[in-house]
Amino acid sequence: MTARAPRNDGPVPISEAARRAGVSARMVRHYEALGLLNGVARTDSGYRQYTEADVHALRFIGRARTLGFSMEEIRELLGLWQDKGRASASVKRIAQAHIDDLAERIAAMQAMQRTLQSLVHCCHGDQRPDCPILDDLAAAPKSPGALAKTPLRR
């Protein structure tokens, strides 16, 4: 029979809060610095103490990050989540805008993939120095919008 550690329902230090939330302690400090966690208590010696509500908020933030929401979107979603009188339309608007942004980014990445596939197909990949891939990279853009400007991460 394995001994089970007693569950501590009181405030926990950053390492335990991070473990329970599935994020790193560094990210917990980052989220706090961004103002996503407000009023985290501290011991007399200055150590942070996180409540179960803080851990729940950290899980929320972590999940939103895995879905690719920006920190500003997370701030807005967190505020809506904590506002029990919110309209779900506000949440849906944010999620739909994020879906639209993802679709644009996916389309841009697919265009990059098609271009690279074409260039790789044209490259002999032998001992000769001529290379259509390098030629294309060195060429001036055909139009001002020809270069993909969509970032892969925000």
Short mmCIF file of N, CA and C in Angstrom, two decimals:
data_model
loop_
_atom_site.label_atom_id
_atom_site.label_comp_id
_atom_site.label_asym_id
_atom_site.label_seq_id
_atom_site.Cartn_x
_atom_site.Cartn_y
_atom_site.Cartn_z
N MET A 1 0.84 -1.17 0.00
CA MET A 1 0.00 0.00 0.00
C MET A 1 0.89 1.23 0.00
N THR A 2 0.61 2.17 -0.90
CA THR A 2 1.42 3.36 -1.06
C THR A 2 0.87 4.47 -0.19
N ALA A 3 1.76 5.15 0.50
CA ALA A 3 1.32 6.28 1.32
C ALA A 3 0.98 7.44 0.42
N ARG A 4 -0.10 8.10 0.72
CA ARG A 4 -0.56 9.23 -0.08
C ARG A 4 -0.26 10.53 0.67
N ALA A 5 0.29 11.49 -0.04
CA ALA A 5 0.58 12.79 0.58
C ALA A 5 -0.74 13.48 0.90
N PRO A 6 -0.87 14.06 2.08
CA PRO A 6 -2.11 14.76 2.41
C PRO A 6 -2.32 15.95 1.49
N ARG A 7 -3.57 16.18 1.10
CA ARG A 7 -3.90 17.31 0.23
C ARG A 7 -3.95 18.56 1.07
N ASN A 8 -3.20 19.54 0.64
CA ASN A 8 -3.16 20.81 1.34
C ASN A 8 -4.08 21.77 0.60
N ASP A 9 -5.20 22.14 1.22
CA ASP A 9 -6.14 23.04 0.57
C ASP A 9 -5.81 24.50 0.84
N GLY A 10 -4.77 24.75 1.61
CA GLY A 10 -4.38 26.13 1.88
C GLY A 10 -3.49 26.66 0.77
N PRO A 11 -3.01 27.87 0.94
CA PRO A 11 -2.11 28.45 -0.07
C PRO A 11 -0.87 27.59 -0.26
N VAL A 12 -0.37 27.58 -1.48
CA VAL A 12 0.80 26.77 -1.82
C VAL A 12 1.88 27.65 -2.44
N PRO A 13 3.13 27.22 -2.34
CA PRO A 13 4.22 28.00 -2.96
C PRO A 13 4.17 27.89 -4.49
N ILE A 14 4.96 28.72 -5.13
CA ILE A 14 4.94 28.80 -6.59
C ILE A 14 5.22 27.47 -7.26
N SER A 15 6.15 26.69 -6.72
CA SER A 15 6.49 25.42 -7.35
C SER A 15 5.29 24.47 -7.37
N GLU A 16 4.54 24.43 -6.29
CA GLU A 16 3.37 23.56 -6.21
C GLU A 16 2.23 24.10 -7.08
N ALA A 17 2.05 25.40 -7.09
CA ALA A 17 1.01 26.00 -7.93
C ALA A 17 1.31 25.72 -9.40
N ALA A 18 2.56 25.87 -9.78
CA ALA A 18 2.97 25.60 -11.16
C ALA A 18 2.74 24.14 -11.51
N ARG A 19 3.11 23.24 -10.61
CA ARG A 19 2.92 21.80 -10.86
C ARG A 19 1.44 21.48 -11.03
N ARG A 20 0.61 21.99 -10.14
CA ARG A 20 -0.83 21.72 -10.21
C ARG A 20 -1.46 22.30 -11.48
N ALA A 21 -0.95 23.42 -11.93
CA ALA A 21 -1.51 24.08 -13.11
C ALA A 21 -0.92 23.56 -14.41
N GLY A 22 0.19 22.83 -14.33
CA GLY A 22 0.81 22.30 -15.54
C GLY A 22 1.60 23.34 -16.31
N VAL A 23 2.13 24.34 -15.61
CA VAL A 23 2.97 25.36 -16.23
C VAL A 23 4.26 25.46 -15.42
N SER A 24 5.22 26.19 -15.94
CA SER A 24 6.48 26.35 -15.21
C SER A 24 6.37 27.51 -14.21
N ALA A 25 7.21 27.47 -13.20
CA ALA A 25 7.24 28.56 -12.21
C ALA A 25 7.62 29.87 -12.90
N ARG A 26 8.48 29.78 -13.90
CA ARG A 26 8.86 30.98 -14.66
C ARG A 26 7.64 31.61 -15.32
N MET A 27 6.78 30.76 -15.90
CA MET A 27 5.58 31.28 -16.55
C MET A 27 4.60 31.84 -15.53
N VAL A 28 4.53 31.25 -14.35
CA VAL A 28 3.67 31.79 -13.29
C VAL A 28 4.10 33.21 -12.96
N ARG A 29 5.41 33.41 -12.79
CA ARG A 29 5.92 34.75 -12.51
C ARG A 29 5.63 35.71 -13.67
N HIS A 30 5.77 35.21 -14.89
CA HIS A 30 5.50 36.02 -16.09
C HIS A 30 4.03 36.44 -16.12
N TYR A 31 3.12 35.51 -15.90
CA TYR A 31 1.69 35.83 -15.92
C TYR A 31 1.35 36.83 -14.81
N GLU A 32 1.98 36.68 -13.67
CA GLU A 32 1.76 37.62 -12.58
C GLU A 32 2.28 39.01 -12.95
N ALA A 33 3.46 39.06 -13.56
CA ALA A 33 4.04 40.35 -13.98
C ALA A 33 3.16 41.04 -15.01
N LEU A 34 2.48 40.26 -15.84
CA LEU A 34 1.58 40.83 -16.85
C LEU A 34 0.24 41.27 -16.26
N GLY A 35 0.04 40.97 -14.99
CA GLY A 35 -1.21 41.36 -14.34
C GLY A 35 -2.35 40.38 -14.56
N LEU A 36 -2.04 39.18 -15.02
CA LEU A 36 -3.09 38.17 -15.21
C LEU A 36 -3.51 37.53 -13.89
N LEU A 37 -2.62 37.55 -12.93
CA LEU A 37 -2.93 37.08 -11.57
C LEU A 37 -2.81 38.28 -10.64
N ASN A 38 -3.87 38.62 -10.00
CA ASN A 38 -3.86 39.80 -9.12
C ASN A 38 -3.90 39.41 -7.65
N GLY A 39 -3.19 40.15 -6.88
CA GLY A 39 -3.25 40.01 -5.43
C GLY A 39 -2.74 38.69 -4.88
N VAL A 40 -1.69 38.16 -5.46
CA VAL A 40 -1.11 36.93 -4.93
C VAL A 40 -0.50 37.25 -3.58
N ALA A 41 -0.91 36.49 -2.59
CA ALA A 41 -0.45 36.73 -1.21
C ALA A 41 1.03 36.36 -1.08
N ARG A 42 1.65 36.95 -0.09
CA ARG A 42 3.06 36.63 0.20
C ARG A 42 3.22 36.37 1.69
N THR A 43 4.17 35.51 1.99
CA THR A 43 4.49 35.25 3.39
C THR A 43 5.25 36.44 3.95
N ASP A 44 5.49 36.43 5.24
CA ASP A 44 6.27 37.51 5.86
C ASP A 44 7.67 37.60 5.27
N SER A 45 8.18 36.47 4.81
CA SER A 45 9.52 36.48 4.21
C SER A 45 9.49 36.75 2.70
N GLY A 46 8.31 37.03 2.14
CA GLY A 46 8.20 37.45 0.75
C GLY A 46 7.91 36.36 -0.26
N TYR A 47 7.73 35.12 0.18
CA TYR A 47 7.42 34.04 -0.76
C TYR A 47 5.96 34.12 -1.20
N ARG A 48 5.74 33.91 -2.49
CA ARG A 48 4.38 33.93 -3.03
C ARG A 48 3.60 32.73 -2.51
N GLN A 49 2.31 32.95 -2.28
CA GLN A 49 1.41 31.90 -1.83
C GLN A 49 0.19 31.91 -2.73
N TYR A 50 -0.08 30.81 -3.41
CA TYR A 50 -1.16 30.72 -4.39
C TYR A 50 -2.33 29.92 -3.85
N THR A 51 -3.52 30.46 -4.06
CA THR A 51 -4.74 29.79 -3.63
C THR A 51 -5.19 28.82 -4.73
N GLU A 52 -6.20 28.02 -4.43
CA GLU A 52 -6.77 27.12 -5.42
C GLU A 52 -7.35 27.92 -6.59
N ALA A 53 -7.92 29.09 -6.29
CA ALA A 53 -8.45 29.96 -7.36
C ALA A 53 -7.32 30.44 -8.27
N ASP A 54 -6.17 30.75 -7.70
CA ASP A 54 -5.01 31.15 -8.51
C ASP A 54 -4.57 30.00 -9.42
N VAL A 55 -4.53 28.79 -8.87
CA VAL A 55 -4.14 27.61 -9.64
C VAL A 55 -5.13 27.39 -10.78
N HIS A 56 -6.41 27.55 -10.50
CA HIS A 56 -7.45 27.39 -11.52
C HIS A 56 -7.24 28.43 -12.63
N ALA A 57 -6.94 29.67 -12.26
CA ALA A 57 -6.68 30.72 -13.25
C ALA A 57 -5.44 30.38 -14.08
N LEU A 58 -4.41 29.83 -13.43
CA LEU A 58 -3.20 29.43 -14.14
C LEU A 58 -3.50 28.33 -15.16
N ARG A 59 -4.36 27.37 -14.78
CA ARG A 59 -4.77 26.32 -15.72
C ARG A 59 -5.49 26.93 -16.92
N PHE A 60 -6.38 27.89 -16.64
CA PHE A 60 -7.12 28.59 -17.69
C PHE A 60 -6.16 29.27 -18.66
N ILE A 61 -5.20 29.99 -18.10
CA ILE A 61 -4.21 30.71 -18.91
C ILE A 61 -3.40 29.72 -19.74
N GLY A 62 -2.94 28.64 -19.11
CA GLY A 62 -2.15 27.63 -19.81
C GLY A 62 -2.92 27.01 -20.97
N ARG A 63 -4.18 26.69 -20.74
CA ARG A 63 -5.00 26.09 -21.79
C ARG A 63 -5.21 27.08 -22.94
N ALA A 64 -5.47 28.34 -22.59
CA ALA A 64 -5.65 29.37 -23.62
C ALA A 64 -4.38 29.53 -24.45
N ARG A 65 -3.22 29.45 -23.79
CA ARG A 65 -1.94 29.55 -24.52
C ARG A 65 -1.78 28.38 -25.48
N THR A 66 -2.17 27.16 -25.05
CA THR A 66 -2.02 26.00 -25.93
C THR A 66 -2.93 26.13 -27.16
N LEU A 67 -3.99 26.90 -27.05
CA LEU A 67 -4.87 27.15 -28.20
C LEU A 67 -4.41 28.35 -29.03
N GLY A 68 -3.30 28.97 -28.61
CA GLY A 68 -2.69 30.02 -29.40
C GLY A 68 -3.23 31.42 -29.18
N PHE A 69 -4.04 31.62 -28.16
CA PHE A 69 -4.54 32.97 -27.89
C PHE A 69 -3.38 33.87 -27.47
N SER A 70 -3.44 35.12 -27.86
CA SER A 70 -2.42 36.10 -27.47
C SER A 70 -2.62 36.45 -25.99
N MET A 71 -1.63 37.07 -25.40
CA MET A 71 -1.75 37.45 -23.99
C MET A 71 -2.89 38.46 -23.80
N GLU A 72 -3.08 39.36 -24.76
CA GLU A 72 -4.17 40.32 -24.64
C GLU A 72 -5.53 39.62 -24.75
N GLU A 73 -5.63 38.66 -25.64
CA GLU A 73 -6.87 37.89 -25.74
C GLU A 73 -7.12 37.10 -24.45
N ILE A 74 -6.06 36.54 -23.89
CA ILE A 74 -6.19 35.79 -22.64
C ILE A 74 -6.64 36.72 -21.52
N ARG A 75 -6.08 37.92 -21.48
CA ARG A 75 -6.49 38.90 -20.46
C ARG A 75 -8.00 39.15 -20.56
N GLU A 76 -8.47 39.35 -21.79
CA GLU A 76 -9.89 39.62 -22.01
C GLU A 76 -10.74 38.39 -21.67
N LEU A 77 -10.30 37.21 -22.10
CA LEU A 77 -11.04 35.98 -21.80
C LEU A 77 -11.07 35.69 -20.29
N LEU A 78 -9.96 35.93 -19.63
CA LEU A 78 -9.88 35.73 -18.18
C LEU A 78 -10.86 36.65 -17.47
N GLY A 79 -10.92 37.91 -17.90
CA GLY A 79 -11.88 38.84 -17.32
C GLY A 79 -13.32 38.39 -17.55
N LEU A 80 -13.60 37.89 -18.73
CA LEU A 80 -14.95 37.40 -19.03
C LEU A 80 -15.27 36.15 -18.21
N TRP A 81 -14.29 35.27 -18.07
CA TRP A 81 -14.47 34.04 -17.29
C TRP A 81 -14.80 34.37 -15.83
N GLN A 82 -14.13 35.38 -15.30
CA GLN A 82 -14.34 35.77 -13.91
C GLN A 82 -15.60 36.59 -13.72
N ASP A 83 -16.18 37.12 -14.79
CA ASP A 83 -17.40 37.91 -14.74
C ASP A 83 -18.59 36.99 -15.00
N LYS A 84 -19.26 36.60 -13.95
CA LYS A 84 -20.38 35.66 -14.09
C LYS A 84 -21.58 36.29 -14.80
N GLY A 85 -21.59 37.61 -14.97
CA GLY A 85 -22.68 38.28 -15.65
C GLY A 85 -22.36 38.58 -17.12
N ARG A 86 -21.32 37.97 -17.63
CA ARG A 86 -20.88 38.24 -19.00
C ARG A 86 -21.89 37.71 -20.01
N ALA A 87 -21.79 38.21 -21.21
CA ALA A 87 -22.55 37.67 -22.33
C ALA A 87 -21.64 36.71 -23.09
N SER A 88 -22.12 35.52 -23.38
CA SER A 88 -21.27 34.56 -24.09
C SER A 88 -20.92 35.05 -25.49
N ALA A 89 -21.70 35.97 -26.01
CA ALA A 89 -21.40 36.54 -27.33
C ALA A 89 -20.03 37.20 -27.34
N SER A 90 -19.63 37.79 -26.23
CA SER A 90 -18.31 38.43 -26.14
C SER A 90 -17.21 37.39 -26.24
N VAL A 91 -17.41 36.26 -25.61
CA VAL A 91 -16.42 35.18 -25.66
C VAL A 91 -16.35 34.61 -27.07
N LYS A 92 -17.51 34.38 -27.66
CA LYS A 92 -17.56 33.82 -29.01
C LYS A 92 -16.89 34.76 -30.02
N ARG A 93 -17.07 36.06 -29.85
CA ARG A 93 -16.45 37.04 -30.75
C ARG A 93 -14.93 36.91 -30.71
N ILE A 94 -14.36 36.79 -29.53
CA ILE A 94 -12.91 36.65 -29.38
C ILE A 94 -12.44 35.35 -30.02
N ALA A 95 -13.15 34.26 -29.74
CA ALA A 95 -12.77 32.96 -30.29
C ALA A 95 -12.87 32.96 -31.81
N GLN A 96 -13.92 33.56 -32.36
CA GLN A 96 -14.09 33.59 -33.81
C GLN A 96 -13.00 34.43 -34.47
N ALA A 97 -12.64 35.54 -33.85
CA ALA A 97 -11.56 36.37 -34.39
C ALA A 97 -10.25 35.58 -34.39
N HIS A 98 -10.05 34.78 -33.35
CA HIS A 98 -8.84 33.96 -33.27
C HIS A 98 -8.85 32.88 -34.36
N ILE A 99 -10.01 32.28 -34.58
CA ILE A 99 -10.13 31.28 -35.66
C ILE A 99 -9.81 31.92 -37.00
N ASP A 100 -10.33 33.11 -37.24
CA ASP A 100 -10.08 33.82 -38.50
C ASP A 100 -8.58 34.10 -38.67
N ASP A 101 -7.94 34.52 -37.59
CA ASP A 101 -6.50 34.79 -37.62
C ASP A 101 -5.73 33.50 -37.91
N LEU A 102 -6.12 32.41 -37.26
CA LEU A 102 -5.46 31.12 -37.50
C LEU A 102 -5.61 30.70 -38.96
N ALA A 103 -6.80 30.89 -39.52
CA ALA A 103 -7.04 30.51 -40.92
C ALA A 103 -6.12 31.30 -41.86
N GLU A 104 -5.96 32.59 -41.59
CA GLU A 104 -5.06 33.41 -42.41
C GLU A 104 -3.62 32.93 -42.29
N ARG A 105 -3.21 32.63 -41.08
CA ARG A 105 -1.84 32.17 -40.86
C ARG A 105 -1.60 30.81 -41.50
N ILE A 106 -2.59 29.92 -41.41
CA ILE A 106 -2.48 28.61 -42.04
C ILE A 106 -2.37 28.76 -43.55
N ALA A 107 -3.20 29.61 -44.13
CA ALA A 107 -3.15 29.85 -45.59
C ALA A 107 -1.78 30.38 -45.99
N ALA A 108 -1.23 31.30 -45.21
CA ALA A 108 0.10 31.85 -45.52
C ALA A 108 1.16 30.76 -45.42
N MET A 109 1.06 29.91 -44.43
CA MET A 109 2.04 28.83 -44.27
C MET A 109 1.90 27.80 -45.39
N GLN A 110 0.67 27.52 -45.83
CA GLN A 110 0.48 26.60 -46.94
C GLN A 110 1.06 27.18 -48.24
N ALA A 111 0.93 28.48 -48.42
CA ALA A 111 1.52 29.13 -49.59
C ALA A 111 3.04 29.02 -49.54
N MET A 112 3.61 29.21 -48.36
CA MET A 112 5.07 29.05 -48.20
C MET A 112 5.48 27.62 -48.52
N GLN A 113 4.69 26.66 -48.04
CA GLN A 113 5.00 25.26 -48.28
C GLN A 113 4.95 24.95 -49.78
N ARG A 114 3.93 25.43 -50.47
CA ARG A 114 3.83 25.19 -51.91
C ARG A 114 5.02 25.79 -52.65
N THR A 115 5.40 27.01 -52.28
CA THR A 115 6.54 27.65 -52.92
C THR A 115 7.81 26.84 -52.70
N LEU A 116 8.04 26.44 -51.46
CA LEU A 116 9.25 25.66 -51.16
C LEU A 116 9.23 24.30 -51.85
N GLN A 117 8.06 23.67 -51.92
CA GLN A 117 7.97 22.38 -52.63
C GLN A 117 8.33 22.55 -54.10
N SER A 118 7.87 23.62 -54.70
CA SER A 118 8.17 23.90 -56.10
C SER A 118 9.67 24.13 -56.29
N LEU A 119 10.26 24.91 -55.39
CA LEU A 119 11.69 25.18 -55.49
C LEU A 119 12.52 23.92 -55.28
N VAL A 120 12.12 23.10 -54.32
CA VAL A 120 12.85 21.85 -54.07
C VAL A 120 12.73 20.93 -55.29
N HIS A 121 11.56 20.91 -55.89
CA HIS A 121 11.36 20.09 -57.09
C HIS A 121 12.27 20.55 -58.23
N CYS A 122 12.50 21.86 -58.33
CA CYS A 122 13.33 22.41 -59.40
C CYS A 122 14.83 22.26 -59.14
N CYS A 123 15.19 21.99 -57.92
CA CYS A 123 16.61 21.87 -57.56
C CYS A 123 17.11 20.46 -57.86
N HIS A 124 18.24 20.38 -58.56
CA HIS A 124 18.81 19.08 -58.91
C HIS A 124 19.39 18.37 -57.69
N GLY A 125 19.85 19.14 -56.73
CA GLY A 125 20.41 18.55 -55.52
C GLY A 125 21.65 17.72 -55.78
N ASP A 126 22.45 18.15 -56.74
CA ASP A 126 23.66 17.41 -57.08
C ASP A 126 24.90 18.23 -56.73
N GLN A 127 26.00 17.96 -57.39
CA GLN A 127 27.26 18.63 -57.10
C GLN A 127 27.42 19.97 -57.79
N ARG A 128 26.47 20.33 -58.67
CA ARG A 128 26.57 21.60 -59.37
C ARG A 128 26.28 22.76 -58.41
N PRO A 129 26.90 23.93 -58.66
CA PRO A 129 26.69 25.06 -57.76
C PRO A 129 25.36 25.80 -57.98
N ASP A 130 24.77 25.66 -59.16
CA ASP A 130 23.54 26.40 -59.41
C ASP A 130 22.40 25.80 -58.58
N CYS A 131 21.61 26.69 -58.00
CA CYS A 131 20.55 26.24 -57.10
C CYS A 131 19.35 27.18 -57.21
N PRO A 132 18.21 26.71 -57.70
CA PRO A 132 17.04 27.57 -57.83
C PRO A 132 16.50 28.04 -56.47
N ILE A 133 16.76 27.30 -55.44
CA ILE A 133 16.29 27.71 -54.11
C ILE A 133 17.03 28.98 -53.69
N LEU A 134 18.36 28.95 -53.79
CA LEU A 134 19.15 30.12 -53.42
C LEU A 134 18.87 31.29 -54.37
N ASP A 135 18.68 30.99 -55.66
CA ASP A 135 18.36 32.05 -56.62
C ASP A 135 17.06 32.75 -56.25
N ASP A 136 16.07 31.97 -55.86
CA ASP A 136 14.78 32.56 -55.48
C ASP A 136 14.92 33.40 -54.20
N LEU A 137 15.67 32.90 -53.24
CA LEU A 137 15.85 33.65 -51.98
C LEU A 137 16.57 34.97 -52.23
N ALA A 138 17.48 34.98 -53.21
CA ALA A 138 18.26 36.18 -53.50
C ALA A 138 17.53 37.15 -54.42
N ALA A 139 16.47 36.70 -55.08
CA ALA A 139 15.75 37.54 -56.04
C ALA A 139 14.93 38.61 -55.33
N ALA A 140 14.74 39.73 -56.03
CA ALA A 140 13.88 40.80 -55.51
C ALA A 140 12.44 40.32 -55.55
N PRO A 141 11.63 40.74 -54.58
CA PRO A 141 10.22 40.32 -54.60
C PRO A 141 9.52 40.84 -55.86
N LYS A 142 8.59 40.04 -56.35
CA LYS A 142 7.87 40.39 -57.57
C LYS A 142 6.85 41.50 -57.34
N SER A 143 6.36 41.61 -56.12
CA SER A 143 5.42 42.69 -55.76
C SER A 143 5.64 43.02 -54.30
N PRO A 144 5.21 44.23 -53.87
CA PRO A 144 5.43 44.62 -52.47
C PRO A 144 4.85 43.63 -51.47
N GLY A 145 3.77 42.95 -51.80
CA GLY A 145 3.15 42.01 -50.87
C GLY A 145 3.58 40.59 -51.08
N ALA A 146 4.61 40.36 -51.89
CA ALA A 146 5.01 39.00 -52.23
C ALA A 146 5.65 38.26 -51.06
N LEU A 147 6.26 38.98 -50.16
CA LEU A 147 6.89 38.34 -49.02
C LEU A 147 5.85 38.04 -47.96
N ALA A 148 5.90 36.85 -47.40
CA ALA A 148 4.96 36.51 -46.32
C ALA A 148 5.32 37.30 -45.09
N LYS A 149 4.38 38.03 -44.59
CA LYS A 149 4.62 38.87 -43.41
C LYS A 149 3.87 38.36 -42.20
N THR A 150 3.21 37.24 -42.32
CA THR A 150 2.44 36.69 -41.22
C THR A 150 3.37 35.98 -40.27
N PRO A 151 3.41 36.43 -39.02
CA PRO A 151 4.29 35.75 -38.06
C PRO A 151 3.75 34.36 -37.72
N LEU A 152 4.66 33.45 -37.42
CA LEU A 152 4.23 32.13 -37.03
C LEU A 152 3.80 32.10 -35.58
N ARG A 153 4.33 32.96 -34.76
CA ARG A 153 3.98 33.04 -33.34
C ARG A 153 3.77 34.49 -33.00
N ARG A 154 2.92 34.72 -32.04
CA ARG A 154 2.71 36.08 -31.58
C ARG A 154 3.45 36.30 -30.31
#
